[in-house]
């Protein structure tokens, strides 16, 4: 059965529309714009308990994970974390995960329903756990589904430290710092969305108790709408919404943060290395400002048009408390920043403009620079 958070039974919570990517957790608590303002100026807590957890333990956990995911983790210290991907053989993104290393176990949490392509000759889709199990061979690791053990809450806002301290949570200030929680689970500091974000992976059977402790300590109840609004503002993608079946890590800002360009030995690394060293990504994930005067907005998957030609694809569309209607979009790298764009369905087109601050800076490709030096 589809997941349904117990917090949806708390008076005031509003469920997301049917088939929404964040179905199963509260979408908002009656006033999404006020919740966003509080996340920017105070502190909120967001239920993200629909995320799924795997736990990898065993003496070879780091050396083995290093071979099957995109990130360099052989020296991932206890009390730290990172982000990582699983790619297909062509370097296209199939899974995004966030890691936490604590007490001899690496926890991987992902969006719900994640699947990857089997590395076995038969191919076909399989769950992330099935994929990892198939890649284990004789390695001394144990993989278990920890979704029934842990549920994720995210605390956002400049007053987060005050609330966390009031409930006995202390975690380091560096990005991805991890610390044990009293009573089980862990806290992990995140560099997004926004400037103040801490994930709390709490015991699933204590989800409501933790929620109550945090709200009693001063955190405002907020829904996934708030998290998505800050995520879009931060130009951070959500797998399957802001990515499609052609997306490579370079297009959505996952090189460095989730994919290591120098290490080999993982599926798809040839594409990561080649594009980094001698190429350019064909598209960039950009923030679009949408015309708010029509009563319609584009939907995920709608085209982005320039002079009648498709130059991009719409991802997350959200109403932001300050920026108005905004969206993330994968847009061809050659598209001029000041271009007058249209997006939406054929009968309901909406004007859109690229936010220039979201355009990634282009550095000379290391391989091209080296070749130029050799040519003199």
Coordinates of C-alpha atoms in Angstrom, one line a residue:
X1 CA 0.0 0.0 0.0
X2 CA 1.2 3.6 -0.6
X3 CA 2.9 5.2 2.4
X4 CA 0.7 7.5 4.6
X5 CA 2.4 9.5 7.4
X6 CA 0.7 9.4 10.8
X7 CA 1.1 13.2 10.8
X8 CA -1.7 13.4 8.2
X9 CA -4.0 12.5 11.0
X10 CA -2.9 15.5 13.0
X11 CA -5.6 18.3 12.8
X12 CA -4.5 21.0 10.3
X13 CA -2.4 18.9 8.0
X14 CA -3.3 19.0 4.3
X15 CA -2.4 16.1 2.0
X16 CA -0.8 16.6 -1.3
X17 CA -3.0 16.2 -4.5
X18 CA -3.2 12.7 -6.0
X19 CA -0.1 11.6 -7.8
X20 CA 2.0 14.4 -6.4
X21 CA 5.7 13.4 -6.0
X22 CA 5.4 14.1 -2.2
X23 CA 2.3 12.1 -1.7
X24 CA 2.0 10.5 1.7
X25 CA 3.3 13.4 3.8
X26 CA 1.6 16.8 4.7
X27 CA 1.7 19.2 1.7
X28 CA 1.0 22.2 4.0
X29 CA -0.7 23.1 7.3
X30 CA -3.2 25.7 6.1
X31 CA -1.0 28.6 5.0
X32 CA 2.0 27.6 2.8
X33 CA 3.2 31.1 2.2
X34 CA 3.3 31.9 6.0
X35 CA 5.1 28.6 6.5
X36 CA 7.7 29.7 3.8
X37 CA 8.2 33.0 5.5
X38 CA 8.8 31.3 8.8
X39 CA 11.3 28.9 7.2
X40 CA 13.2 32.0 5.9
X41 CA 13.0 34.0 9.2
X42 CA 12.4 31.6 12.0
X43 CA 12.2 27.8 12.1
X44 CA 9.9 25.1 10.7
X45 CA 9.9 21.3 10.7
X46 CA 8.9 19.3 7.6
X47 CA 7.7 15.7 7.5
X48 CA 9.8 13.8 4.9
X49 CA 9.0 10.4 6.4
X50 CA 8.2 8.9 2.9
X51 CA 11.9 8.7 2.1
X52 CA 13.4 5.2 2.1
X53 CA 16.5 4.0 4.0
X54 CA 19.1 1.3 3.4
X55 CA 21.8 0.5 6.0
X56 CA 25.1 -0.9 4.8
X57 CA 27.4 -2.4 7.5
X58 CA 30.3 -4.8 7.6
X59 CA 34.1 -4.3 7.6
X60 CA 34.3 -3.7 3.9
X61 CA 31.3 -1.3 3.7
X62 CA 33.3 1.7 2.5
X63 CA 35.7 0.0 0.1
X64 CA 32.7 -1.9 -1.4
X65 CA 30.4 1.2 -1.7
X66 CA 33.3 3.1 -3.3
X67 CA 33.0 0.6 -6.2
X68 CA 29.3 0.8 -6.8
X69 CA 28.3 4.4 -6.3
X70 CA 29.5 7.6 -7.9
X71 CA 31.1 9.3 -4.8
X72 CA 34.5 8.8 -3.3
X73 CA 33.8 7.2 0.1
X74 CA 36.8 5.0 1.0
X75 CA 37.8 7.6 3.6
X76 CA 34.3 8.7 4.7
X77 CA 34.8 9.4 8.4
X78 CA 32.5 8.3 11.1
X79 CA 30.2 11.2 11.9
X80 CA 30.1 12.5 8.3
X81 CA 28.0 12.1 5.2
X82 CA 27.8 13.0 1.5
X83 CA 25.6 12.6 -1.5
X84 CA 26.0 10.0 -4.2
X85 CA 24.4 8.6 -7.4
X86 CA 23.9 5.3 -9.2
X87 CA 24.3 5.8 -13.0
X88 CA 23.5 3.6 -15.9
X89 CA 26.2 2.5 -18.3
X90 CA 25.8 5.7 -20.4
X91 CA 26.3 7.9 -17.3
X92 CA 22.6 8.8 -17.0
X93 CA 21.3 9.4 -13.5
X94 CA 19.1 6.6 -12.1
X95 CA 19.3 7.2 -8.3
X96 CA 20.3 10.0 -6.0
X97 CA 21.0 9.3 -2.3
X98 CA 22.2 11.1 0.8
X99 CA 24.7 9.2 3.1
X100 CA 25.4 9.2 6.8
X101 CA 28.2 7.2 8.4
X102 CA 27.7 6.4 12.0
X103 CA 28.6 3.6 14.4
X104 CA 29.9 1.2 11.8
X105 CA 27.0 1.7 9.4
X106 CA 26.4 3.8 6.3
X107 CA 22.8 4.9 5.9
X108 CA 21.5 5.7 2.4
X109 CA 18.2 7.6 2.1
X110 CA 16.5 8.1 -1.2
X111 CA 13.2 9.4 -2.6
X112 CA 10.4 6.8 -2.5
X113 CA 10.1 4.2 -5.2
X114 CA 13.6 4.6 -6.6
X115 CA 14.7 1.9 -9.1
X116 CA 17.8 1.3 -11.2
X117 CA 18.8 -0.8 -14.2
X118 CA 20.2 -4.2 -13.3
X119 CA 23.9 -4.7 -14.0
X120 CA 23.2 -8.4 -14.8
X121 CA 22.9 -9.6 -18.4
X122 CA 19.1 -9.8 -18.2
X123 CA 18.9 -6.1 -17.5
X124 CA 15.6 -4.6 -16.4
X125 CA 14.6 -2.4 -13.5
X126 CA 15.2 -3.4 -9.9
X127 CA 15.1 -1.7 -6.5
X128 CA 18.2 -0.1 -5.2
X129 CA 18.6 -2.8 -2.5
X130 CA 18.3 -5.5 -5.2
X131 CA 20.9 -3.8 -7.3
X132 CA 23.3 -3.5 -4.3
X133 CA 22.7 -7.1 -3.3
X134 CA 23.5 -8.3 -6.8
X135 CA 26.8 -6.3 -6.7
X136 CA 27.9 -7.6 -3.3
X137 CA 29.5 -10.9 -4.6
X138 CA 31.9 -12.0 -1.8
X139 CA 32.4 -8.6 -0.1
X140 CA 32.0 -8.5 3.7
X141 CA 29.0 -6.3 3.8
X142 CA 25.5 -6.5 5.0
X143 CA 22.6 -4.6 3.4
X144 CA 19.3 -4.2 5.1
X145 CA 16.1 -2.2 4.4
X146 CA 16.0 0.3 7.3
X147 CA 12.9 2.2 6.1
X148 CA 10.9 0.5 8.9
X149 CA 13.5 1.7 11.4
X150 CA 13.9 5.4 10.5
X151 CA 11.8 8.3 9.4
X152 CA 13.1 11.6 8.2
X153 CA 12.2 15.1 9.5
X154 CA 13.9 18.2 8.3
X155 CA 14.3 21.3 10.4
X156 CA 14.7 24.6 8.4
X157 CA 15.4 28.2 9.3
X158 CA 17.8 30.5 11.0
X159 CA 16.4 29.6 14.5
X160 CA 17.0 25.9 13.9
X161 CA 19.9 25.8 16.4
X162 CA 17.7 27.1 19.2
X163 CA 15.0 24.5 18.7
X164 CA 17.5 21.6 18.2
X165 CA 19.3 22.6 21.4
X166 CA 16.0 22.6 23.3
X167 CA 15.4 19.0 22.3
X168 CA 18.9 17.8 23.0
X169 CA 20.3 17.7 19.5
X170 CA 23.8 18.7 18.8
X171 CA 25.5 18.3 15.4
X172 CA 28.6 19.8 13.8
X173 CA 28.5 22.9 11.7
X174 CA 30.3 21.6 8.6
X175 CA 28.1 20.3 5.7
X176 CA 27.0 16.7 6.1
X177 CA 28.1 16.4 9.7
X178 CA 26.4 13.5 11.4
X179 CA 25.7 12.9 15.1
X180 CA 23.7 10.3 17.1
X181 CA 20.3 11.3 18.4
X182 CA 19.2 10.6 22.0
X183 CA 17.0 7.5 21.8
X184 CA 18.3 6.3 18.4
X185 CA 18.7 7.7 14.9
X186 CA 20.9 10.5 13.8
X187 CA 21.1 14.2 12.9
X188 CA 22.7 15.3 9.6
X189 CA 23.5 18.9 8.7
X190 CA 22.7 19.6 5.1
X191 CA 23.9 22.5 2.8
X192 CA 20.5 22.8 1.2
X193 CA 17.8 23.9 0.9
X194 CA 18.5 27.3 2.1
X195 CA 21.3 28.1 4.5
X196 CA 20.0 26.4 7.7
X197 CA 18.9 22.8 7.2
X198 CA 19.3 19.7 9.5
X199 CA 17.8 16.3 8.8
X200 CA 16.7 14.2 11.7
X201 CA 16.5 10.5 11.0
X202 CA 14.4 9.5 14.0
X203 CA 13.1 6.0 15.1
X204 CA 10.0 5.5 12.9
X205 CA 7.8 4.5 15.9
X206 CA 8.8 7.8 17.6
X207 CA 8.0 10.0 14.6
X208 CA 5.0 11.7 16.1
X209 CA 6.8 12.1 19.5
X210 CA 9.7 13.9 17.8
X211 CA 7.3 16.1 15.8
X212 CA 5.6 17.1 19.0
X213 CA 8.9 17.8 20.8
X214 CA 10.1 20.0 17.9
X215 CA 6.8 22.0 17.6
X216 CA 6.6 22.4 21.4
X217 CA 10.1 23.8 21.3
X218 CA 9.1 26.5 18.8
X219 CA 9.3 24.9 15.3
X220 CA 6.3 25.7 13.1
X221 CA 4.7 22.8 11.3
X222 CA 5.4 23.0 7.6
X223 CA 4.6 20.9 4.6
X224 CA 6.6 19.6 1.6
X225 CA 5.5 22.7 -0.3
X226 CA 7.9 24.7 1.9
X227 CA 10.8 22.3 1.3
X228 CA 10.2 22.3 -2.4
X229 CA 10.0 26.1 -2.6
X230 CA 13.3 26.5 -0.9
X231 CA 14.8 23.6 -3.0
X232 CA 13.7 25.3 -6.2
X233 CA 15.1 28.7 -5.0
X234 CA 18.4 26.9 -4.2
X235 CA 18.3 25.2 -7.7
X236 CA 18.5 21.7 -6.3
X237 CA 16.9 19.0 -8.4
X238 CA 14.5 16.3 -7.3
X239 CA 15.1 13.0 -9.0
X240 CA 12.3 12.1 -11.5
X241 CA 10.8 15.5 -11.5
X242 CA 13.8 17.8 -12.5
X243 CA 15.5 14.9 -14.3
X244 CA 14.5 12.8 -17.2
X245 CA 15.9 9.6 -18.7
X246 CA 18.7 11.5 -20.4
X247 CA 20.0 13.5 -17.5
X248 CA 23.7 13.3 -16.7
X249 CA 25.2 14.6 -13.4
X250 CA 26.8 17.7 -15.0
X251 CA 23.4 19.1 -16.1
X252 CA 21.9 19.3 -12.6
X253 CA 24.9 20.3 -10.5
X254 CA 25.6 16.9 -9.0
X255 CA 29.3 16.7 -10.2
X256 CA 31.4 17.2 -7.1
X257 CA 28.5 17.1 -4.6
X258 CA 27.4 13.6 -5.6
X259 CA 29.7 12.4 -8.4
X260 CA 33.5 12.3 -8.2
X261 CA 35.3 13.0 -11.5
X262 CA 38.6 11.4 -10.7
X263 CA 37.8 8.0 -9.3
X264 CA 36.9 5.1 -11.6
X265 CA 35.3 1.8 -11.0
X266 CA 31.7 2.8 -11.1
X267 CA 29.1 2.3 -13.8
X268 CA 28.9 5.4 -16.0
X269 CA 32.1 7.0 -14.8
X270 CA 33.4 7.2 -18.4
X271 CA 30.7 9.8 -19.2
X272 CA 31.3 11.7 -16.0
X273 CA 35.1 11.9 -16.7
X274 CA 34.8 12.7 -20.4
X275 CA 32.3 15.5 -20.0
X276 CA 34.2 17.0 -17.1
X277 CA 37.6 16.9 -18.9
X278 CA 36.8 17.6 -22.6
X279 CA 33.2 18.5 -23.0
X280 CA 30.2 20.5 -21.8
X281 CA 26.8 19.3 -20.6
X282 CA 24.2 19.7 -23.3
X283 CA 21.7 21.2 -20.8
X284 CA 21.7 23.2 -17.6
X285 CA 19.3 23.1 -14.7
X286 CA 18.1 26.7 -14.4
X287 CA 15.6 28.7 -12.3
X288 CA 12.8 30.2 -14.4
X289 CA 10.6 33.1 -13.4
X290 CA 7.1 32.6 -14.7
X291 CA 4.5 35.2 -15.7
X292 CA 2.1 35.3 -12.8
X293 CA -0.7 37.1 -14.6
X294 CA -2.4 34.1 -16.3
X295 CA -4.3 31.7 -14.0
X296 CA -2.4 28.7 -15.4
X297 CA 1.0 27.4 -14.8
X298 CA 3.1 24.8 -16.7
X299 CA 3.3 21.3 -15.5
X300 CA 6.3 19.0 -15.1
X301 CA 7.4 17.7 -18.4
X302 CA 6.0 20.6 -20.4
X303 CA 8.4 22.0 -23.1
X304 CA 10.3 25.3 -22.8
X305 CA 10.0 27.1 -26.1
X306 CA 12.2 29.7 -27.9
X307 CA 10.8 31.1 -31.1
X308 CA 8.6 28.0 -31.5
X309 CA 11.5 25.6 -30.9
X310 CA 11.8 23.3 -27.9
X311 CA 14.9 24.3 -25.9
X312 CA 14.1 22.7 -22.6
X313 CA 11.9 20.7 -20.2
X314 CA 10.0 22.0 -17.1
X315 CA 10.6 20.2 -13.8
X316 CA 9.3 21.4 -10.4
X317 CA 6.8 24.3 -10.6
X318 CA 6.1 26.0 -7.3
X319 CA 4.5 29.2 -5.9
X320 CA 7.2 31.0 -3.8
X321 CA 6.3 33.5 -1.1
X322 CA 8.6 36.2 -2.4
X323 CA 9.5 35.2 -6.0
X324 CA 6.0 34.2 -7.1
X325 CA 5.6 31.4 -9.6
X326 CA 8.9 29.8 -10.4
X327 CA 10.2 26.6 -11.9
X328 CA 13.2 24.5 -12.4
X329 CA 13.9 23.6 -16.0
X330 CA 16.5 21.7 -18.0
X331 CA 17.4 24.1 -20.7
X332 CA 19.9 23.8 -23.7
X333 CA 23.2 25.4 -22.8
X334 CA 23.1 27.5 -25.9
X335 CA 19.9 29.3 -24.9
X336 CA 20.6 33.0 -24.4
X337 CA 20.1 34.1 -20.8
X338 CA 17.9 37.0 -21.8
X339 CA 15.8 35.0 -24.2
X340 CA 12.0 35.5 -24.1
X341 CA 10.7 32.0 -23.4
X342 CA 7.3 30.3 -23.4
X343 CA 6.3 27.2 -21.6
X344 CA 3.2 25.2 -20.8
X345 CA 0.6 23.4 -22.9
X346 CA -0.2 24.4 -26.4
X347 CA -3.4 26.3 -25.5
X348 CA -2.1 27.8 -22.2
X349 CA 1.4 29.1 -22.8
X350 CA 3.1 31.2 -20.1
X351 CA 6.0 33.6 -20.5
X352 CA 9.2 32.6 -18.7
X353 CA 12.6 34.2 -18.1
X354 CA 15.9 32.7 -17.0
X355 CA 17.2 33.8 -13.6
X356 CA 20.8 34.9 -14.5
X357 CA 22.1 34.0 -11.1
X358 CA 21.1 30.4 -11.7
X359 CA 23.3 30.0 -14.7
X360 CA 26.4 28.0 -13.8
X361 CA 29.8 29.5 -14.5
X362 CA 31.8 27.7 -17.1
X363 CA 35.4 26.9 -16.4
X364 CA 37.8 25.7 -19.1
X365 CA 37.6 21.9 -19.4
X366 CA 40.9 20.5 -17.8
X367 CA 41.5 18.2 -20.8
X368 CA 41.0 21.0 -23.3
X369 CA 43.3 23.3 -21.4
X370 CA 46.0 20.6 -21.2
X371 CA 45.7 19.9 -24.9
X372 CA 46.1 23.6 -25.6
X373 CA 49.2 23.8 -23.6
X374 CA 50.7 20.9 -25.4
X375 CA 50.0 22.6 -28.8
X376 CA 51.9 25.6 -27.4

